Amino acid sequence: MAVRVAVIGCGKIAERASLPNLINYKDKAEVKVLCDIDAAKARALKDKFQLSGAEIETNWKKVVKRKDIDVVFVDTPNYLHEEMAVAACKHKKHVLVEKPIAIFAKAADKMAKAAAKNGVYLMVEQTQRFDPVHQAAKKILDSGVLGKIHNIRGRIGHAGPEYWSEGKAHWFYDKSKSGGGAMVDIGVHITDLVRWFAGKKIVEVFATIRTIEKDVKVDDNATVLFKFEDGTKGEIECSWTTRPYEVTTAVYGSKGKMTTSIGTEKPVRVVIAKTGKGDDPNCILEEIYPELGSTASGWENAVHCFIDCVITKNKPLVSGEEGRATMAVINAAYESSAKGKWVKVK
Ligand SMILES: NC(=O)c1ccc[n+]([C@@H]2O[C@H](COP(=O)([O-])OP(=O)(O)OC[C@H]3O[C@@H](n4cnc5c(N)ncnc54)[C@H](O)[C@@H]3O)[C@@H](O)[C@H]2O)c1
């Protein structure tokens, strides 16, 4: 039997990621309920995706209690994730929660605990990990071909939520609902990716978080330095003033370097330097352009991975604990920027 899904929040991410990738997986997943406080939005998606069997609901509390649902997608604004995910876990539903897991690491803790206590999976849709470019890059890193990793850098940027969702009064610019600006919205993507690439804990951060272009009350640009537990150095930048969209990384090791850039012709480039005795380290020993093996988007892979995990009872790639670890870095970055000094990640 297909996994029975309720989607709570019928806005942009439901329209662009959740529903298309549930529908193209219909042997394994069935959309049973579309829930939004605005019934018209739920109805519009029902029509758009021709989900004649899906019920429309406006009260999410009723949805999470339903016995005919196995899985809940939490596709609502950030400040609602905690309450919705915890309630769904209590009612024994597996949860795919949109990024960021929550506004604060403390809330993420509660969510991870609720999932563990109730024996259900909670996965955070940290889409970047599921992009074939980053999957290929992670394989390279795990192979050890770069030697000991010393530095990891990541950048994510786009033109801002006004080009994704509705206008300037939207919840993305209301700190009480979003948790902050670019640092939360997309900083969470690149922080999670860099953490995953490193496979190590970030223990301290130094951040400068600013609003440099947009007439909004939240930040539109951030730069954060990371200290990892073993001394590896990291750096991320996130920006709502970048045109066109980009996600790039650079990893430097004792034997060579790897760069990634999504959307480009050869998105992963690995260069191994000559490092033998007497060799010129500027001479290239080997250059690798790994095959991606898939053209699926990160969104598609994430949704399908979660459904597969529920069916096969395998732990999802981005657990609540992983989401919590990323959010703790974001929270520490805001504190660092406000205080102008290095802050420990709690
Ligand atoms: N993974 C990604 O790449 C990615 C990309 C964009 C957004 N997101 C995340 O997805 C989430 C939703 O963002 P969005 O862009 O779809 O926002 P959106 O504003 O387009 O959609 C949110 C929807 O939630 C509904 N909603 C609000 N309160 C509700 C409630 N109490 N009960 C039911 N529905 C309610 C709204 O009416 C709206 O339709 C956010 O957490 C965002 O960070 C993730």
Coordinates of C-alpha atoms and ligand atoms in Angstrom, one line a residue:
M1 CA 0.0 0.0 0.0
A2 CA 1.2 3.5 -0.8
V3 CA 2.3 5.8 2.0
R4 CA -0.7 8.1 2.8
V5 CA 0.4 11.8 3.0
A6 CA -1.1 15.0 4.3
V7 CA 0.5 18.2 3.2
I8 CA 0.1 21.1 5.7
G9 CA 0.8 24.4 4.1
C10 CA -0.2 24.8 0.4
G11 CA 2.1 27.7 -0.6
K12 CA 5.2 27.8 -2.9
I13 CA 7.2 24.9 -1.5
A14 CA 4.2 22.6 -1.6
E15 CA 3.5 23.7 -5.2
R16 CA 7.1 23.5 -6.5
A17 CA 8.6 20.6 -4.4
S18 CA 6.3 18.5 -2.3
L19 CA 3.4 17.9 -4.6
P20 CA 5.2 17.4 -8.0
N21 CA 7.5 14.9 -6.4
L22 CA 4.7 13.0 -4.6
I23 CA 2.7 12.8 -7.8
N24 CA 5.6 11.4 -9.8
Y25 CA 6.0 8.8 -7.0
K26 CA 2.4 7.8 -7.0
D27 CA 3.0 4.0 -6.7
K28 CA 4.7 4.7 -3.3
A29 CA 2.9 7.8 -2.1
E30 CA -0.8 9.0 -2.1
V31 CA -1.8 12.6 -1.3
K32 CA -4.8 12.2 1.0
V33 CA -5.1 15.7 2.5
L34 CA -4.2 19.2 1.5
C35 CA -4.4 21.6 4.4
D36 CA -4.0 25.3 4.5
I37 CA -5.7 28.0 6.7
D38 CA -6.6 29.5 3.3
A39 CA -8.8 26.8 1.8
A40 CA -8.6 28.5 -1.6
K41 CA -4.9 27.8 -1.7
A42 CA -5.4 24.1 -0.9
R43 CA -8.1 23.9 -3.6
A44 CA -6.0 25.6 -6.2
L45 CA -3.2 23.0 -5.7
K46 CA -5.8 20.2 -5.7
D47 CA -7.0 21.4 -9.1
K48 CA -3.5 22.2 -10.5
F49 CA -2.2 18.7 -9.7
Q50 CA -5.5 16.9 -10.5
L51 CA -5.7 15.3 -7.0
S52 CA -9.3 14.4 -7.2
G53 CA -9.0 12.0 -4.2
A54 CA -7.4 14.5 -1.9
E55 CA -9.5 16.1 0.9
I56 CA -9.3 19.9 1.7
E57 CA -8.8 20.8 5.4
T58 CA -8.2 24.1 7.1
N59 CA -7.5 22.9 10.6
W60 CA -4.0 21.2 10.9
K61 CA -4.8 19.9 14.4
K62 CA -7.5 17.7 12.9
V63 CA -5.2 16.5 10.2
V64 CA -2.4 15.2 12.4
K65 CA -4.9 13.1 14.4
R66 CA -6.3 11.3 11.4
K67 CA -5.9 7.5 11.4
D68 CA -5.8 7.3 7.6
I69 CA -2.5 9.3 7.4
D70 CA 1.0 7.9 7.7
V71 CA 3.1 10.9 6.9
V72 CA 2.8 14.7 7.4
F73 CA 4.7 17.2 5.3
V74 CA 5.1 20.5 7.3
D75 CA 5.3 23.1 4.5
T76 CA 4.3 26.2 6.6
P77 CA 6.2 29.3 7.7
N78 CA 9.2 28.6 10.0
Y79 CA 7.6 29.6 13.3
L80 CA 4.9 26.9 12.9
H81 CA 7.2 23.9 12.3
E82 CA 7.8 23.0 15.9
E83 CA 4.2 22.9 17.1
M84 CA 3.0 21.0 14.0
A85 CA 5.9 18.5 13.9
V86 CA 5.7 17.7 17.6
A87 CA 1.9 17.2 17.4
A88 CA 2.2 15.0 14.3
C89 CA 4.9 12.9 16.0
K90 CA 2.7 12.5 19.1
H91 CA 0.0 11.1 16.8
K92 CA 2.6 8.6 15.3
K93 CA 3.0 10.3 12.0
H94 CA 6.3 10.4 10.2
V95 CA 7.2 14.0 9.4
L96 CA 9.1 15.7 6.6
V97 CA 9.6 19.2 7.8
E98 CA 10.8 22.0 5.6
K99 CA 14.0 23.8 6.4
P100 CA 14.9 25.4 8.8
I101 CA 13.8 22.7 11.2
A102 CA 12.7 25.5 13.6
I103 CA 13.6 29.0 14.5
F104 CA 15.7 27.9 17.6
A105 CA 17.9 24.8 18.3
K106 CA 15.9 24.3 21.5
A107 CA 12.7 23.8 19.5
A108 CA 14.5 21.4 17.2
D109 CA 15.5 19.4 20.3
K110 CA 11.9 19.0 21.2
M111 CA 11.0 17.9 17.7
A112 CA 13.8 15.3 17.6
K113 CA 12.8 14.0 21.0
A114 CA 9.1 13.8 20.0
A115 CA 10.1 11.7 17.0
A116 CA 12.4 9.3 19.0
K117 CA 9.8 8.9 21.8
N118 CA 7.0 8.0 19.3
G119 CA 9.1 5.8 17.1
V120 CA 8.6 7.8 13.9
Y121 CA 11.0 9.5 11.5
L122 CA 11.5 13.2 11.4
M123 CA 13.4 14.4 8.4
V124 CA 14.4 18.0 7.6
E125 CA 14.2 18.9 3.9
Q126 CA 17.8 20.2 3.6
T127 CA 17.5 20.0 -0.1
Q128 CA 21.2 20.8 -0.9
R129 CA 22.4 17.5 0.5
F130 CA 20.1 15.7 -2.0
D131 CA 21.3 17.6 -5.1
P132 CA 23.2 15.1 -7.4
V133 CA 26.1 17.6 -7.5
H134 CA 26.5 17.6 -3.8
Q135 CA 26.0 13.8 -3.6
A136 CA 28.8 13.4 -6.1
A137 CA 31.0 15.8 -4.1
K138 CA 30.3 14.0 -0.8
K139 CA 31.4 10.7 -2.4
I140 CA 34.7 12.4 -3.5
L141 CA 35.3 13.7 0.0
D142 CA 34.5 10.4 1.7
S143 CA 37.0 8.7 -0.7
G144 CA 39.8 10.6 1.0
V145 CA 41.4 11.5 -2.4
L146 CA 41.9 15.1 -1.2
G147 CA 44.0 14.0 1.8
K148 CA 43.5 15.8 5.1
I149 CA 40.9 18.6 4.7
H150 CA 42.0 22.0 6.0
N151 CA 39.4 24.5 4.7
I152 CA 35.8 24.4 3.5
R153 CA 34.0 27.3 2.0
G154 CA 30.4 27.6 0.8
R155 CA 28.2 30.3 -0.8
I156 CA 24.6 30.5 -1.5
G157 CA 22.8 33.4 -3.0
H158 CA 19.7 34.5 -4.8
A159 CA 17.7 37.7 -5.3
G160 CA 15.5 37.3 -2.3
P161 CA 12.1 35.8 -1.3
E162 CA 10.2 38.4 -3.2
Y163 CA 11.1 36.6 -6.4
W164 CA 10.0 33.2 -4.9
S165 CA 6.9 33.9 -2.8
E166 CA 4.6 36.9 -2.3
G167 CA 5.5 40.6 -1.8
K168 CA 7.5 42.5 0.8
A169 CA 5.0 42.2 3.7
H170 CA 5.4 38.5 3.5
W171 CA 6.4 36.3 6.6
F172 CA 9.9 35.9 5.3
Y173 CA 10.6 39.5 6.4
D174 CA 9.0 39.2 9.8
K175 CA 11.6 38.0 12.2
S176 CA 9.0 36.6 14.7
K177 CA 7.8 34.2 11.9
S178 CA 11.0 33.5 10.0
G179 CA 13.7 33.7 12.7
G180 CA 15.7 36.1 10.6
G181 CA 16.6 36.9 7.0
A182 CA 19.1 35.4 4.6
M183 CA 21.1 33.9 7.4
V184 CA 18.1 31.7 8.4
D185 CA 16.5 31.2 5.0
I186 CA 19.4 30.1 3.0
G187 CA 22.3 30.3 5.5
V188 CA 20.7 27.1 6.8
H189 CA 21.2 25.4 3.4
I190 CA 24.9 26.2 3.1
T191 CA 25.7 25.7 6.8
D192 CA 24.1 22.2 6.6
L193 CA 25.9 21.4 3.4
V194 CA 29.3 22.5 4.8
R195 CA 28.7 20.6 8.0
W196 CA 27.8 17.5 6.0
F197 CA 30.8 17.8 3.7
A198 CA 33.1 18.2 6.8
G199 CA 31.4 15.4 8.7
K200 CA 32.6 17.2 11.9
K201 CA 31.1 19.4 14.5
I202 CA 31.3 23.2 14.3
V203 CA 32.3 24.4 17.7
E204 CA 32.6 28.2 17.3
V205 CA 31.6 30.9 14.9
F206 CA 32.3 34.6 14.1
A207 CA 29.7 36.3 12.0
T208 CA 28.9 39.6 10.3
I209 CA 25.2 39.7 9.4
R210 CA 23.9 42.8 7.7
T211 CA 21.1 44.4 5.7
I212 CA 22.9 46.0 2.8
E213 CA 20.4 46.4 -0.1
K214 CA 16.8 45.6 0.8
D215 CA 14.4 47.8 2.6
V216 CA 13.5 45.1 5.1
K217 CA 13.8 44.6 8.8
V218 CA 15.8 41.4 8.5
D219 CA 19.3 40.7 7.2
D220 CA 20.0 40.2 3.5
N221 CA 23.7 39.2 3.7
A222 CA 25.9 37.2 6.1
T223 CA 29.4 36.0 6.3
V224 CA 30.3 33.4 8.9
L225 CA 33.6 31.9 9.9
F226 CA 33.5 28.4 11.4
K227 CA 35.9 26.6 13.7
F228 CA 35.4 22.8 13.5
E229 CA 36.2 20.5 16.4
D230 CA 39.5 19.4 14.9
G231 CA 40.7 22.8 13.9
T232 CA 39.5 22.6 10.3
K233 CA 38.5 26.1 9.1
G234 CA 35.2 26.9 7.4
E235 CA 33.5 29.9 5.9
I236 CA 30.1 30.5 4.5
E237 CA 28.4 33.4 2.8
C238 CA 24.7 33.7 2.1
S239 CA 23.0 36.5 0.2
W240 CA 19.6 37.7 -0.8
T241 CA 21.2 40.1 -3.2
T242 CA 22.8 37.7 -5.7
R243 CA 21.7 37.5 -9.3
P244 CA 21.4 34.9 -10.7
Y245 CA 21.0 32.1 -8.1
E246 CA 24.2 30.2 -7.1
V247 CA 25.4 27.5 -4.8
T248 CA 29.2 27.0 -4.8
T249 CA 31.6 25.3 -2.5
A250 CA 35.4 24.9 -2.3
V251 CA 37.2 22.3 -0.3
Y252 CA 41.0 22.3 0.2
G253 CA 43.0 19.3 1.4
S254 CA 46.6 18.3 1.8
K255 CA 46.6 16.6 -1.7
G256 CA 44.3 18.8 -3.8
K257 CA 41.1 20.7 -4.0
M258 CA 37.5 20.3 -5.1
T259 CA 35.1 23.0 -6.3
T260 CA 31.4 22.7 -7.0
S261 CA 28.9 25.0 -8.7
I262 CA 25.4 23.8 -9.3
G263 CA 23.9 24.5 -12.7
T264 CA 27.2 24.6 -14.6
E265 CA 28.4 22.3 -17.3
K266 CA 31.0 20.5 -15.1
P267 CA 29.6 21.2 -11.7
V268 CA 32.2 19.2 -9.7
R269 CA 35.9 19.6 -10.4
V270 CA 38.6 17.8 -8.4
V271 CA 42.2 18.7 -8.9
I272 CA 44.9 16.5 -7.3
A273 CA 48.3 18.2 -7.0
K274 CA 51.7 16.6 -7.3
T275 CA 52.8 16.1 -3.7
G276 CA 55.7 13.7 -4.0
K277 CA 59.2 14.6 -2.7
G278 CA 60.6 17.4 -4.8
D279 CA 57.4 17.8 -6.8
D280 CA 56.0 21.3 -7.7
P281 CA 52.6 21.4 -5.9
N282 CA 51.3 23.7 -8.6
C283 CA 51.6 20.8 -11.1
I284 CA 48.5 18.8 -11.6
L285 CA 48.7 15.0 -11.1
E286 CA 45.1 14.3 -11.9
E287 CA 41.9 16.2 -12.7
I288 CA 38.5 14.5 -12.1
Y289 CA 35.0 15.5 -13.3
P290 CA 32.7 13.0 -11.7
E291 CA 29.6 11.8 -13.5
L292 CA 26.4 12.8 -11.6
G293 CA 24.4 9.8 -12.7
S294 CA 21.1 11.7 -12.2
T295 CA 19.4 14.8 -13.4
A296 CA 16.8 14.8 -10.5
S297 CA 16.6 17.9 -8.4
G298 CA 17.5 18.0 -4.7
W299 CA 13.7 18.4 -4.0
E300 CA 12.8 15.3 -5.9
N301 CA 15.5 13.2 -4.3
A302 CA 14.6 14.5 -0.8
V303 CA 10.9 13.7 -1.1
H304 CA 11.6 10.3 -2.6
C305 CA 14.3 9.5 -0.1
F306 CA 11.9 10.3 2.8
I307 CA 9.0 8.2 1.3
D308 CA 11.5 5.3 0.8
C309 CA 12.8 5.6 4.4
V310 CA 9.2 5.3 5.7
I311 CA 8.6 2.2 3.5
T312 CA 11.9 0.5 4.1
K313 CA 12.3 1.6 7.8
N314 CA 15.7 3.2 7.2
K315 CA 16.8 6.3 9.0
P316 CA 16.6 9.4 6.8
L317 CA 19.7 11.3 5.8
V318 CA 18.8 14.5 7.7
S319 CA 17.4 13.7 11.1
G320 CA 16.0 16.1 13.7
E321 CA 19.4 16.0 15.5
E322 CA 21.1 17.1 12.3
G323 CA 18.6 19.9 11.9
R324 CA 19.2 20.9 15.4
A325 CA 23.0 21.0 14.9
T326 CA 22.6 23.3 11.9
M327 CA 20.2 25.6 13.8
A328 CA 22.5 25.9 16.7
V329 CA 25.2 27.3 14.3
I330 CA 22.7 29.8 12.9
N331 CA 21.6 30.9 16.4
A332 CA 25.3 31.3 17.4
A333 CA 26.0 33.3 14.3
Y334 CA 23.3 35.9 15.2
E335 CA 24.7 36.2 18.7
S336 CA 28.2 36.6 17.3
S337 CA 27.2 39.3 14.9
A338 CA 25.4 41.2 17.6
K339 CA 28.3 40.9 20.1
G340 CA 31.1 41.3 17.5
K341 CA 33.1 38.3 18.8
W342 CA 33.5 34.6 18.5
V343 CA 30.7 32.6 20.0
K344 CA 30.6 28.9 21.0
V345 CA 27.9 26.8 19.4
K346 CA 25.7 25.3 22.1
Ligands
LIG1 N1 13.8 23.3 0.8 C1 13.8 24.4 0.1 O1 14.6 24.6 -0.8 C2 12.8 25.5 0.4 C3 12.5 26.6 -0.5 C4 11.6 27.5 -0.2 C5 10.9 27.5 1.1 N2 11.2 26.5 1.9 C6 10.5 26.4 3.3 O2 9.2 26.0 3.1 C7 8.4 26.5 4.1 C8 7.2 27.2 3.5 O3 7.7 28.3 2.6 P1 6.8 28.7 1.3 O4 7.8 29.5 0.5 O5 6.1 27.6 0.8 O6 5.9 29.8 2.0 P2 4.4 30.3 1.5 O7 4.1 31.5 2.3 O8 4.4 30.3 0.0 O9 3.5 29.0 2.0 C9 3.2 28.8 3.3 C10 1.7 28.3 3.4 O10 1.4 27.9 4.7 C11 0.1 28.3 5.0 N3 -0.2 28.4 6.4 C12 0.2 29.4 7.3 N4 -0.3 29.1 8.5 C13 -0.9 27.9 8.4 C14 -1.6 27.1 9.4 N5 -1.7 27.5 10.7 N6 -2.2 26.0 9.0 C15 -2.1 25.6 7.7 N7 -1.4 26.3 6.7 C16 -0.9 27.5 7.1 C17 -0.1 29.7 4.3 O11 -1.4 30.0 4.0 C18 0.7 29.4 3.0 O12 -0.1 28.9 2.0 C19 9.3 27.5 4.9 O13 9.7 26.9 6.1 C20 10.4 27.8 4.0 O14 11.7 28.1 4.6 C21 12.1 25.5 1.6

